[in-house]
Amino acid sequence: MTKPRFKKVYIEIGNRCNLHCHFCPQSTLRRQAAQMSVEQFREIVQELAPHTRQFCLHLMGEPLLHEDILALLDVVAAEQGRVALTTNGSMMAERHQRAMLHPAVQQLNISLQSFAGSFGDADDGVYLGRILALCSRALSESPALNINLRLWNAASPGEVLQRNRSLLERLYAHFDLVLPNELSRLGNRLAGRVFVNVQEAFSWPDMPDTPDHAPDSAHKSEPINGQANKRGRCRGGQDMLGVLADGTVVPCCLDSEGELALGQAREGVLKAIASARNHNLVEGFKRGELREALCQRCDYIQRFAR
């Protein structure tokens, strides 16, 4: 069997969200609100299904807000594809649970930091209880589904543990476990394929204040160590790519504004990835050079140096 060209293809099926997390650029997004049609989604999936291991329904926005989410998942299933679905965990109506447990969904990522990111110190008992009920349902109905309960909201896994101790203790207690003294970046099993995933917080890369760009806010990036970081490597444009809700093709899943636009999906995603701009970007990565200004402002890229 031929190895797929891309490990992941990120498709933003909509860029609206029902929460306003302080760490997310959603609230200051300069792009117009958009939602991808089922027809456009089908064209993209049919083009790329032979070339990727997984479709990730994530860039900006909450994917469960899409009224045709079940139809979109059926499209991927028809092409024998697999989906990674990332959600803030706040939408738990039956149709949303059916989407999260859809046979096409291989991996479900629930960003637990979203509640505090939107509501601060408000009581998260109902929110967490519904997520744990979903996990129990998944263990019974969809035991092959990988569920990552994400906490990416501190400077290190140790700090994640300290900052979220109460929440983590409730997670572990639900599965009759005792919270360990240390948590691994590689995943911490709760039961079956349900894991707690802890990572450092990161800032979304964004361009500096210019006449063409709106002012940065607290969740946006600053140059690393006060200056542009021109050295580094990334997998963007090589074994991963993204398609924004309006069809703009980008090489990076963190390009919230489409700064690195390579082309339009309606003209062919593979054609866009073959563009001179992406070729220059990838050649730079191979040489350890960050040739795009947005990449030079990205602190997530430092994770590839581990």
PDB file of C-alpha atoms in Angstrom:
ATOM      1  CA  MET A   1       0.000   0.000   0.000  1.00  0.00           C
ATOM      2  CA  THR A   2       1.318   3.456  -0.933  1.00  0.00           C
ATOM      3  CA  LYS A   3       2.073   5.673   2.038  1.00  0.00           C
ATOM      4  CA  PRO A   4      -0.284   8.694   2.095  1.00  0.00           C
ATOM      5  CA  ARG A   5       1.417  11.990   1.316  1.00  0.00           C
ATOM      6  CA  PHE A   6      -0.182  13.816   4.259  1.00  0.00           C
ATOM      7  CA  LYS A   7      -0.504  12.659   7.849  1.00  0.00           C
ATOM      8  CA  LYS A   8      -3.222  15.222   8.494  1.00  0.00           C
ATOM      9  CA  VAL A   9      -5.433  17.524   6.472  1.00  0.00           C
ATOM     10  CA  TYR A  10      -7.119  20.221   8.555  1.00  0.00           C
ATOM     11  CA  ILE A  11     -10.506  21.363   7.274  1.00  0.00           C
ATOM     12  CA  GLU A  12     -12.187  24.322   8.923  1.00  0.00           C
ATOM     13  CA  ILE A  13     -15.867  23.579   8.375  1.00  0.00           C
ATOM     14  CA  GLY A  14     -16.820  26.862  10.068  1.00  0.00           C
ATOM     15  CA  ASN A  15     -14.976  29.668  11.822  1.00  0.00           C
ATOM     16  CA  ARG A  16     -17.652  30.576  14.384  1.00  0.00           C
ATOM     17  CA  CYS A  17     -17.493  29.503  18.020  1.00  0.00           C
ATOM     18  CA  ASN A  18     -19.949  29.531  20.912  1.00  0.00           C
ATOM     19  CA  LEU A  19     -17.243  30.371  23.467  1.00  0.00           C
ATOM     20  CA  HIS A  20     -14.790  33.248  23.815  1.00  0.00           C
ATOM     21  CA  CYS A  21     -11.644  31.771  25.352  1.00  0.00           C
ATOM     22  CA  HIS A  22      -9.068  34.359  26.351  1.00  0.00           C
ATOM     23  CA  PHE A  23      -6.236  32.293  24.834  1.00  0.00           C
ATOM     24  CA  CYS A  24      -7.882  31.954  21.399  1.00  0.00           C
ATOM     25  CA  PRO A  25      -7.830  34.541  18.568  1.00  0.00           C
ATOM     26  CA  GLN A  26     -11.474  33.766  17.753  1.00  0.00           C
ATOM     27  CA  SER A  27     -12.751  36.974  19.378  1.00  0.00           C
ATOM     28  CA  THR A  28     -10.480  39.184  17.237  1.00  0.00           C
ATOM     29  CA  LEU A  29     -10.670  37.170  14.020  1.00  0.00           C
ATOM     30  CA  ARG A  30     -10.504  39.534  11.056  1.00  0.00           C
ATOM     31  CA  ARG A  31     -11.892  37.038   8.551  1.00  0.00           C
ATOM     32  CA  GLN A  32     -15.612  37.145   7.872  1.00  0.00           C
ATOM     33  CA  ALA A  33     -17.763  34.452   9.474  1.00  0.00           C
ATOM     34  CA  ALA A  34     -18.017  31.520   7.087  1.00  0.00           C
ATOM     35  CA  GLN A  35     -19.347  27.987   6.978  1.00  0.00           C
ATOM     36  CA  MET A  36     -18.267  25.382   4.449  1.00  0.00           C
ATOM     37  CA  SER A  37     -21.043  23.790   2.398  1.00  0.00           C
ATOM     38  CA  VAL A  38     -21.474  20.042   2.252  1.00  0.00           C
ATOM     39  CA  GLU A  39     -20.778  20.197  -1.495  1.00  0.00           C
ATOM     40  CA  GLN A  40     -17.462  22.007  -1.107  1.00  0.00           C
ATOM     41  CA  PHE A  41     -16.466  19.725   1.745  1.00  0.00           C
ATOM     42  CA  ARG A  42     -17.221  16.685  -0.416  1.00  0.00           C
ATOM     43  CA  GLU A  43     -15.046  18.002  -3.256  1.00  0.00           C
ATOM     44  CA  ILE A  44     -12.116  18.539  -0.887  1.00  0.00           C
ATOM     45  CA  VAL A  45     -12.485  15.151   0.783  1.00  0.00           C
ATOM     46  CA  GLN A  46     -12.802  13.313  -2.525  1.00  0.00           C
ATOM     47  CA  GLU A  47      -9.647  15.013  -3.833  1.00  0.00           C
ATOM     48  CA  LEU A  48      -7.579  14.365  -0.729  1.00  0.00           C
ATOM     49  CA  ALA A  49      -8.901  11.070   0.673  1.00  0.00           C
ATOM     50  CA  PRO A  50      -6.324   9.010  -1.303  1.00  0.00           C
ATOM     51  CA  HIS A  51      -3.536  11.251   0.010  1.00  0.00           C
ATOM     52  CA  THR A  52      -4.090  11.543   3.760  1.00  0.00           C
ATOM     53  CA  ARG A  53      -4.360   9.385   6.848  1.00  0.00           C
ATOM     54  CA  GLN A  54      -6.737  11.679   8.667  1.00  0.00           C
ATOM     55  CA  PHE A  55      -9.044  14.676   8.240  1.00  0.00           C
ATOM     56  CA  CYS A  56      -8.955  17.033  11.226  1.00  0.00           C
ATOM     57  CA  LEU A  57     -12.096  19.143  11.516  1.00  0.00           C
ATOM     58  CA  HIS A  58     -10.313  21.989  13.215  1.00  0.00           C
ATOM     59  CA  LEU A  59      -8.598  25.282  12.597  1.00  0.00           C
ATOM     60  CA  MET A  60     -10.783  28.034  13.986  1.00  0.00           C
ATOM     61  CA  GLY A  61     -14.360  27.640  15.191  1.00  0.00           C
ATOM     62  CA  GLU A  62     -16.375  24.938  16.968  1.00  0.00           C
ATOM     63  CA  PRO A  63     -17.144  22.164  14.442  1.00  0.00           C
ATOM     64  CA  LEU A  64     -20.265  20.969  16.277  1.00  0.00           C
ATOM     65  CA  LEU A  65     -21.930  24.301  15.431  1.00  0.00           C
ATOM     66  CA  HIS A  66     -22.224  23.145  11.802  1.00  0.00           C
ATOM     67  CA  GLU A  67     -25.858  22.126  11.304  1.00  0.00           C
ATOM     68  CA  ASP A  68     -24.797  19.463   8.766  1.00  0.00           C
ATOM     69  CA  ILE A  69     -22.022  17.945  10.874  1.00  0.00           C
ATOM     70  CA  LEU A  70     -23.487  14.437  10.584  1.00  0.00           C
ATOM     71  CA  ALA A  71     -23.711  14.757   6.794  1.00  0.00           C
ATOM     72  CA  LEU A  72     -20.085  15.918   6.660  1.00  0.00           C
ATOM     73  CA  LEU A  73     -18.979  12.887   8.662  1.00  0.00           C
ATOM     74  CA  ASP A  74     -20.975  10.655   6.313  1.00  0.00           C
ATOM     75  CA  VAL A  75     -19.002  12.175   3.404  1.00  0.00           C
ATOM     76  CA  VAL A  76     -15.715  11.130   5.004  1.00  0.00           C
ATOM     77  CA  ALA A  77     -17.079   7.678   5.808  1.00  0.00           C
ATOM     78  CA  ALA A  78     -18.138   7.224   2.172  1.00  0.00           C
ATOM     79  CA  GLU A  79     -14.507   7.791   1.149  1.00  0.00           C
ATOM     80  CA  GLN A  80     -13.288   5.387   3.851  1.00  0.00           C
ATOM     81  CA  GLY A  81     -11.551   8.266   5.580  1.00  0.00           C
ATOM     82  CA  ARG A  82     -10.928   8.915   9.264  1.00  0.00           C
ATOM     83  CA  VAL A  83     -11.658  12.052  11.262  1.00  0.00           C
ATOM     84  CA  ALA A  84     -10.083  13.783  14.239  1.00  0.00           C
ATOM     85  CA  LEU A  85     -12.712  16.033  15.796  1.00  0.00           C
ATOM     86  CA  THR A  86     -11.653  18.821  18.174  1.00  0.00           C
ATOM     87  CA  THR A  87     -14.323  20.437  20.334  1.00  0.00           C
ATOM     88  CA  ASN A  88     -14.542  22.669  23.391  1.00  0.00           C
ATOM     89  CA  GLY A  89     -16.851  20.125  25.048  1.00  0.00           C
ATOM     90  CA  SER A  90     -19.745  22.494  25.677  1.00  0.00           C
ATOM     91  CA  MET A  91     -22.188  21.058  23.118  1.00  0.00           C
ATOM     92  CA  MET A  92     -23.654  17.789  24.373  1.00  0.00           C
ATOM     93  CA  ALA A  93     -27.100  17.520  22.789  1.00  0.00           C
ATOM     94  CA  GLU A  94     -27.894  14.055  21.421  1.00  0.00           C
ATOM     95  CA  ARG A  95     -27.062  14.997  17.819  1.00  0.00           C
ATOM     96  CA  HIS A  96     -23.715  16.375  18.974  1.00  0.00           C
ATOM     97  CA  GLN A  97     -22.967  13.152  20.834  1.00  0.00           C
ATOM     98  CA  ARG A  98     -23.941  11.173  17.743  1.00  0.00           C
ATOM     99  CA  ALA A  99     -21.415  13.232  15.784  1.00  0.00           C
ATOM    100  CA  MET A 100     -18.649  12.660  18.318  1.00  0.00           C
ATOM    101  CA  LEU A 101     -19.374   8.923  18.324  1.00  0.00           C
ATOM    102  CA  HIS A 102     -19.812   8.699  14.528  1.00  0.00           C
ATOM    103  CA  PRO A 103     -18.001   5.667  13.001  1.00  0.00           C
ATOM    104  CA  ALA A 104     -15.822   7.997  10.888  1.00  0.00           C
ATOM    105  CA  VAL A 105     -14.415   9.680  14.006  1.00  0.00           C
ATOM    106  CA  GLN A 106     -11.152   8.021  14.930  1.00  0.00           C
ATOM    107  CA  GLN A 107      -9.999  10.574  17.489  1.00  0.00           C
ATOM    108  CA  LEU A 108     -11.967  12.990  19.666  1.00  0.00           C
ATOM    109  CA  ASN A 109     -10.083  15.891  21.255  1.00  0.00           C
ATOM    110  CA  ILE A 110     -11.908  17.778  24.010  1.00  0.00           C
ATOM    111  CA  SER A 111     -10.194  21.002  25.076  1.00  0.00           C
ATOM    112  CA  LEU A 112     -10.921  21.081  28.803  1.00  0.00           C
ATOM    113  CA  GLN A 113      -9.138  24.411  29.234  1.00  0.00           C
ATOM    114  CA  SER A 114     -11.965  26.014  27.256  1.00  0.00           C
ATOM    115  CA  PHE A 115     -14.324  26.290  30.233  1.00  0.00           C
ATOM    116  CA  ALA A 116     -11.945  28.292  32.427  1.00  0.00           C
ATOM    117  CA  GLY A 117     -10.769  30.144  29.323  1.00  0.00           C
ATOM    118  CA  SER A 118     -14.305  31.460  28.846  1.00  0.00           C
ATOM    119  CA  PHE A 119     -15.860  31.434  32.325  1.00  0.00           C
ATOM    120  CA  GLY A 120     -12.900  31.838  34.682  1.00  0.00           C
ATOM    121  CA  ASP A 121     -13.546  30.379  38.134  1.00  0.00           C
ATOM    122  CA  ALA A 122     -17.216  29.520  37.517  1.00  0.00           C
ATOM    123  CA  ASP A 123     -18.381  26.072  38.661  1.00  0.00           C
ATOM    124  CA  ASP A 124     -17.442  23.540  35.987  1.00  0.00           C
ATOM    125  CA  GLY A 125     -19.279  20.599  37.576  1.00  0.00           C
ATOM    126  CA  VAL A 126     -22.058  20.299  34.995  1.00  0.00           C
ATOM    127  CA  TYR A 127     -19.626  20.836  32.101  1.00  0.00           C
ATOM    128  CA  LEU A 128     -17.237  18.154  33.334  1.00  0.00           C
ATOM    129  CA  GLY A 129     -20.029  15.765  34.284  1.00  0.00           C
ATOM    130  CA  ARG A 130     -21.433  15.784  30.759  1.00  0.00           C
ATOM    131  CA  ILE A 131     -18.002  15.117  29.286  1.00  0.00           C
ATOM    132  CA  LEU A 132     -17.428  12.202  31.651  1.00  0.00           C
ATOM    133  CA  ALA A 133     -20.857  10.794  30.762  1.00  0.00           C
ATOM    134  CA  LEU A 134     -19.879  10.957  27.092  1.00  0.00           C
ATOM    135  CA  CYS A 135     -16.620   9.140  27.863  1.00  0.00           C
ATOM    136  CA  SER A 136     -18.546   6.371  29.632  1.00  0.00           C
ATOM    137  CA  ARG A 137     -20.927   6.115  26.679  1.00  0.00           C
ATOM    138  CA  ALA A 138     -17.995   5.928  24.268  1.00  0.00           C
ATOM    139  CA  LEU A 139     -16.356   3.144  26.246  1.00  0.00           C
ATOM    140  CA  SER A 140     -19.575   1.154  25.867  1.00  0.00           C
ATOM    141  CA  GLU A 141     -20.682   2.066  22.329  1.00  0.00           C
ATOM    142  CA  SER A 142     -17.433   3.059  20.560  1.00  0.00           C
ATOM    143  CA  PRO A 143     -14.541   1.357  22.395  1.00  0.00           C
ATOM    144  CA  ALA A 144     -12.144   1.922  19.453  1.00  0.00           C
ATOM    145  CA  LEU A 145     -12.575   5.717  19.657  1.00  0.00           C
ATOM    146  CA  ASN A 146      -9.506   7.537  20.974  1.00  0.00           C
ATOM    147  CA  ILE A 147     -10.514  10.359  23.340  1.00  0.00           C
ATOM    148  CA  ASN A 148      -7.979  12.985  24.382  1.00  0.00           C
ATOM    149  CA  LEU A 149      -9.066  15.199  27.272  1.00  0.00           C
ATOM    150  CA  ARG A 150      -6.743  18.124  26.656  1.00  0.00           C
ATOM    151  CA  LEU A 151      -5.260  20.511  29.190  1.00  0.00           C
ATOM    152  CA  TRP A 152      -2.878  22.862  27.409  1.00  0.00           C
ATOM    153  CA  ASN A 153      -2.850  25.809  29.762  1.00  0.00           C
ATOM    154  CA  ALA A 154       0.442  26.153  31.632  1.00  0.00           C
ATOM    155  CA  ALA A 155       4.194  26.354  31.051  1.00  0.00           C
ATOM    156  CA  SER A 156       4.940  22.645  31.664  1.00  0.00           C
ATOM    157  CA  PRO A 157       3.137  19.363  32.416  1.00  0.00           C
ATOM    158  CA  GLY A 158       4.015  19.850  36.101  1.00  0.00           C
ATOM    159  CA  GLU A 159       2.405  23.267  36.123  1.00  0.00           C
ATOM    160  CA  VAL A 160      -0.618  21.900  34.244  1.00  0.00           C
ATOM    161  CA  LEU A 161      -1.058  19.398  37.091  1.00  0.00           C
ATOM    162  CA  GLN A 162      -0.809  22.060  39.784  1.00  0.00           C
ATOM    163  CA  ARG A 163      -3.075  24.528  38.012  1.00  0.00           C
ATOM    164  CA  ASN A 164      -5.782  21.948  37.272  1.00  0.00           C
ATOM    165  CA  ARG A 165      -5.453  19.669  40.299  1.00  0.00           C
ATOM    166  CA  SER A 166      -9.122  19.812  41.311  1.00  0.00           C
ATOM    167  CA  LEU A 167     -10.328  19.034  37.796  1.00  0.00           C
ATOM    168  CA  LEU A 168      -7.794  16.253  37.337  1.00  0.00           C
ATOM    169  CA  GLU A 169      -8.669  14.665  40.675  1.00  0.00           C
ATOM    170  CA  ARG A 170     -12.318  14.513  39.598  1.00  0.00           C
ATOM    171  CA  LEU A 171     -11.345  12.982  36.253  1.00  0.00           C
ATOM    172  CA  TYR A 172      -9.265  10.280  37.892  1.00  0.00           C
ATOM    173  CA  ALA A 173     -11.834   9.622  40.628  1.00  0.00           C
ATOM    174  CA  HIS A 174     -14.552   9.064  38.008  1.00  0.00           C
ATOM    175  CA  PHE A 175     -12.513   6.105  36.734  1.00  0.00           C
ATOM    176  CA  ASP A 176     -11.614   4.919  40.270  1.00  0.00           C
ATOM    177  CA  LEU A 177      -8.033   6.089  39.894  1.00  0.00           C
ATOM    178  CA  VAL A 178      -5.713   8.192  42.020  1.00  0.00           C
ATOM    179  CA  LEU A 179      -4.112  11.233  40.412  1.00  0.00           C
ATOM    180  CA  PRO A 180      -0.368  10.509  40.011  1.00  0.00           C
ATOM    181  CA  ASN A 181       2.347  12.913  41.099  1.00  0.00           C
ATOM    182  CA  GLU A 182       3.524  13.388  37.513  1.00  0.00           C
ATOM    183  CA  LEU A 183       1.780  13.492  34.151  1.00  0.00           C
ATOM    184  CA  SER A 184       3.323  12.599  30.800  1.00  0.00           C
ATOM    185  CA  ARG A 185       3.163  14.630  27.598  1.00  0.00           C
ATOM    186  CA  LEU A 186       2.684  11.325  25.769  1.00  0.00           C
ATOM    187  CA  GLY A 187      -0.762  10.708  27.262  1.00  0.00           C
ATOM    188  CA  ASN A 188      -2.151   9.446  30.566  1.00  0.00           C
ATOM    189  CA  ARG A 189      -4.671   6.606  30.333  1.00  0.00           C
ATOM    190  CA  LEU A 190      -7.876   6.847  32.342  1.00  0.00           C
ATOM    191  CA  ALA A 191      -9.744   3.865  30.879  1.00  0.00           C
ATOM    192  CA  GLY A 192      -9.772   2.025  27.558  1.00  0.00           C
ATOM    193  CA  ARG A 193      -8.803   4.620  24.957  1.00  0.00           C
ATOM    194  CA  VAL A 194      -9.642   7.643  27.125  1.00  0.00           C
ATOM    195  CA  PHE A 195      -6.577   9.723  27.960  1.00  0.00           C
ATOM    196  CA  VAL A 196      -5.639  12.969  29.663  1.00  0.00           C
ATOM    197  CA  ASN A 197      -3.327  14.923  27.367  1.00  0.00           C
ATOM    198  CA  VAL A 198      -1.214  17.684  28.943  1.00  0.00           C
ATOM    199  CA  GLN A 199       0.894  20.146  26.978  1.00  0.00           C
ATOM    200  CA  GLU A 200       2.314  23.613  27.405  1.00  0.00           C
ATOM    201  CA  ALA A 201       0.170  26.587  26.484  1.00  0.00           C
ATOM    202  CA  PHE A 202       1.162  28.377  23.276  1.00  0.00           C
ATOM    203  CA  SER A 203       0.395  31.687  21.584  1.00  0.00           C
ATOM    204  CA  TRP A 204      -1.226  31.750  18.172  1.00  0.00           C
ATOM    205  CA  PRO A 205       1.167  33.269  15.634  1.00  0.00           C
ATOM    206  CA  ASP A 206      -0.055  36.551  14.191  1.00  0.00           C
ATOM    207  CA  MET A 207       1.394  39.398  12.209  1.00  0.00           C
ATOM    208  CA  PRO A 208       2.506  42.606  13.997  1.00  0.00           C
ATOM    209  CA  ASP A 209       0.564  45.847  14.037  1.00  0.00           C
ATOM    210  CA  THR A 210       0.670  47.429  10.600  1.00  0.00           C
ATOM    211  CA  PRO A 211      -1.883  49.379   8.555  1.00  0.00           C
ATOM    212  CA  ASP A 212      -2.927  46.014   7.094  1.00  0.00           C
ATOM    213  CA  HIS A 213      -3.334  44.219  10.419  1.00  0.00           C
ATOM    214  CA  ALA A 214      -5.513  44.771  13.457  1.00  0.00           C
ATOM    215  CA  PRO A 215      -3.813  45.257  16.858  1.00  0.00           C
ATOM    216  CA  ASP A 216      -2.479  42.201  18.608  1.00  0.00           C
ATOM    217  CA  SER A 217      -4.188  41.068  21.806  1.00  0.00           C
ATOM    218  CA  ALA A 218      -3.139  38.945  24.773  1.00  0.00           C
ATOM    219  CA  HIS A 219      -3.498  35.591  23.001  1.00  0.00           C
ATOM    220  CA  LYS A 220      -1.445  36.617  19.967  1.00  0.00           C
ATOM    221  CA  SER A 221       2.276  36.025  19.565  1.00  0.00           C
ATOM    222  CA  GLU A 222       5.218  38.314  19.987  1.00  0.00           C
ATOM    223  CA  PRO A 223       8.615  37.740  18.358  1.00  0.00           C
ATOM    224  CA  ILE A 224      10.517  35.056  20.237  1.00  0.00           C
ATOM    225  CA  ASN A 225      12.897  36.661  22.767  1.00  0.00           C
ATOM    226  CA  GLY A 226      11.866  40.065  21.444  1.00  0.00           C
ATOM    227  CA  GLN A 227      12.983  39.440  17.873  1.00  0.00           C
ATOM    228  CA  ALA A 228      11.971  37.456  14.841  1.00  0.00           C
ATOM    229  CA  ASN A 229      13.012  33.818  15.096  1.00  0.00           C
ATOM    230  CA  LYS A 230      14.436  32.895  11.701  1.00  0.00           C
ATOM    231  CA  ARG A 231      15.635  29.384  12.541  1.00  0.00           C
ATOM    232  CA  GLY A 232      13.475  26.308  12.952  1.00  0.00           C
ATOM    233  CA  ARG A 233      11.707  23.423  11.274  1.00  0.00           C
ATOM    234  CA  CYS A 234       8.045  22.520  10.798  1.00  0.00           C
ATOM    235  CA  ARG A 235       5.915  19.954   8.990  1.00  0.00           C
ATOM    236  CA  GLY A 236       3.586  22.582   7.526  1.00  0.00           C
ATOM    237  CA  GLY A 237       3.087  22.227   3.759  1.00  0.00           C
ATOM    238  CA  GLN A 238       4.884  18.882   3.797  1.00  0.00           C
ATOM    239  CA  ASP A 239       2.809  16.217   5.538  1.00  0.00           C
ATOM    240  CA  MET A 240       0.035  18.497   6.745  1.00  0.00           C
ATOM    241  CA  LEU A 241      -2.058  21.338   5.317  1.00  0.00           C
ATOM    242  CA  GLY A 242      -5.218  23.269   6.045  1.00  0.00           C
ATOM    243  CA  VAL A 243      -8.292  24.499   4.193  1.00  0.00           C
ATOM    244  CA  LEU A 244     -10.164  27.458   5.701  1.00  0.00           C
ATOM    245  CA  ALA A 245     -13.951  27.723   5.644  1.00  0.00           C
ATOM    246  CA  ASP A 246     -13.893  29.964   2.560  1.00  0.00           C
ATOM    247  CA  GLY A 247     -11.729  27.456   0.676  1.00  0.00           C
ATOM    248  CA  THR A 248      -8.369  29.169   1.204  1.00  0.00           C
ATOM    249  CA  VAL A 249      -5.570  26.600   1.285  1.00  0.00           C
ATOM    250  CA  VAL A 250      -2.837  27.177   3.897  1.00  0.00           C
ATOM    251  CA  PRO A 251       0.177  25.078   4.910  1.00  0.00           C
ATOM    252  CA  CYS A 252      -0.376  25.478   8.650  1.00  0.00           C
ATOM    253  CA  CYS A 253      -3.131  24.595  11.140  1.00  0.00           C
ATOM    254  CA  LEU A 254      -2.286  27.722  13.187  1.00  0.00           C
ATOM    255  CA  ASP A 255      -2.749  30.217  10.355  1.00  0.00           C
ATOM    256  CA  SER A 256      -5.916  31.725  11.813  1.00  0.00           C
ATOM    257  CA  GLU A 257      -6.126  34.585   9.305  1.00  0.00           C
ATOM    258  CA  GLY A 258      -4.962  32.856   6.119  1.00  0.00           C
ATOM    259  CA  GLU A 259      -1.716  34.865   6.031  1.00  0.00           C
ATOM    260  CA  LEU A 260       0.045  32.045   4.165  1.00  0.00           C
ATOM    261  CA  ALA A 261      -2.629  31.600   1.489  1.00  0.00           C
ATOM    262  CA  LEU A 262      -1.465  29.213  -1.235  1.00  0.00           C
ATOM    263  CA  GLY A 263      -4.569  29.128  -3.421  1.00  0.00           C
ATOM    264  CA  GLN A 264      -8.236  28.181  -3.470  1.00  0.00           C
ATOM    265  CA  ALA A 265      -9.637  24.680  -2.949  1.00  0.00           C
ATOM    266  CA  ARG A 266     -12.058  25.122  -5.870  1.00  0.00           C
ATOM    267  CA  GLU A 267      -8.998  25.257  -8.149  1.00  0.00           C
ATOM    268  CA  GLY A 268      -7.502  22.160  -6.530  1.00  0.00           C
ATOM    269  CA  VAL A 269      -5.890  21.710  -3.116  1.00  0.00           C
ATOM    270  CA  LEU A 270      -2.987  19.740  -4.552  1.00  0.00           C
ATOM    271  CA  LYS A 271      -2.397  22.502  -7.094  1.00  0.00           C
ATOM    272  CA  ALA A 272      -2.204  25.035  -4.259  1.00  0.00           C
ATOM    273  CA  ILE A 273       0.272  22.887  -2.324  1.00  0.00           C
ATOM    274  CA  ALA A 274       2.434  22.699  -5.465  1.00  0.00           C
ATOM    275  CA  SER A 275       2.678  26.515  -5.556  1.00  0.00           C
ATOM    276  CA  ALA A 276       5.997  28.350  -5.602  1.00  0.00           C
ATOM    277  CA  ARG A 277       5.230  29.908  -2.229  1.00  0.00           C
ATOM    278  CA  ASN A 278       4.798  26.531  -0.536  1.00  0.00           C
ATOM    279  CA  HIS A 279       7.883  25.162  -2.300  1.00  0.00           C
ATOM    280  CA  ASN A 280       9.929  28.040  -0.892  1.00  0.00           C
ATOM    281  CA  LEU A 281       8.421  27.530   2.582  1.00  0.00           C
ATOM    282  CA  VAL A 282       9.210  23.802   2.617  1.00  0.00           C
ATOM    283  CA  GLU A 283      12.726  24.270   1.258  1.00  0.00           C
ATOM    284  CA  GLY A 284      13.322  26.682   4.089  1.00  0.00           C
ATOM    285  CA  PHE A 285      12.109  24.189   6.692  1.00  0.00           C
ATOM    286  CA  LYS A 286      14.449  21.543   5.287  1.00  0.00           C
ATOM    287  CA  ARG A 287      17.353  23.956   5.727  1.00  0.00           C
ATOM    288  CA  GLY A 288      16.214  25.036   9.182  1.00  0.00           C
ATOM    289  CA  GLU A 289      15.108  28.438   7.867  1.00  0.00           C
ATOM    290  CA  LEU A 290      11.835  30.181   8.657  1.00  0.00           C
ATOM    291  CA  ARG A 291      11.235  32.187   5.497  1.00  0.00           C
ATOM    292  CA  GLU A 292       7.719  33.456   6.215  1.00  0.00           C
ATOM    293  CA  ALA A 293       7.149  36.260   8.726  1.00  0.00           C
ATOM    294  CA  LEU A 294       4.255  34.364  10.347  1.00  0.00           C
ATOM    295  CA  CYS A 295       6.493  31.348  11.003  1.00  0.00           C
ATOM    296  CA  GLN A 296       9.083  33.626  12.585  1.00  0.00           C
ATOM    297  CA  ARG A 297       6.472  34.656  15.170  1.00  0.00           C
ATOM    298  CA  CYS A 298       5.347  31.106  16.005  1.00  0.00           C
ATOM    299  CA  ASP A 299       6.333  29.642  19.379  1.00  0.00           C
ATOM    300  CA  TYR A 300       4.563  26.313  18.715  1.00  0.00           C
ATOM    301  CA  ILE A 301       7.302  25.577  16.196  1.00  0.00           C
ATOM    302  CA  GLN A 302       9.710  25.084  19.084  1.00  0.00           C
ATOM    303  CA  ARG A 303       7.972  21.777  19.889  1.00  0.00           C
ATOM    304  CA  PHE A 304       9.435  20.281  16.714  1.00  0.00           C
ATOM    305  CA  ALA A 305      12.921  20.841  18.132  1.00  0.00           C
ATOM    306  CA  ARG A 306      12.398  18.341  20.985  1.00  0.00           C
TER     307      ARG A 306
END
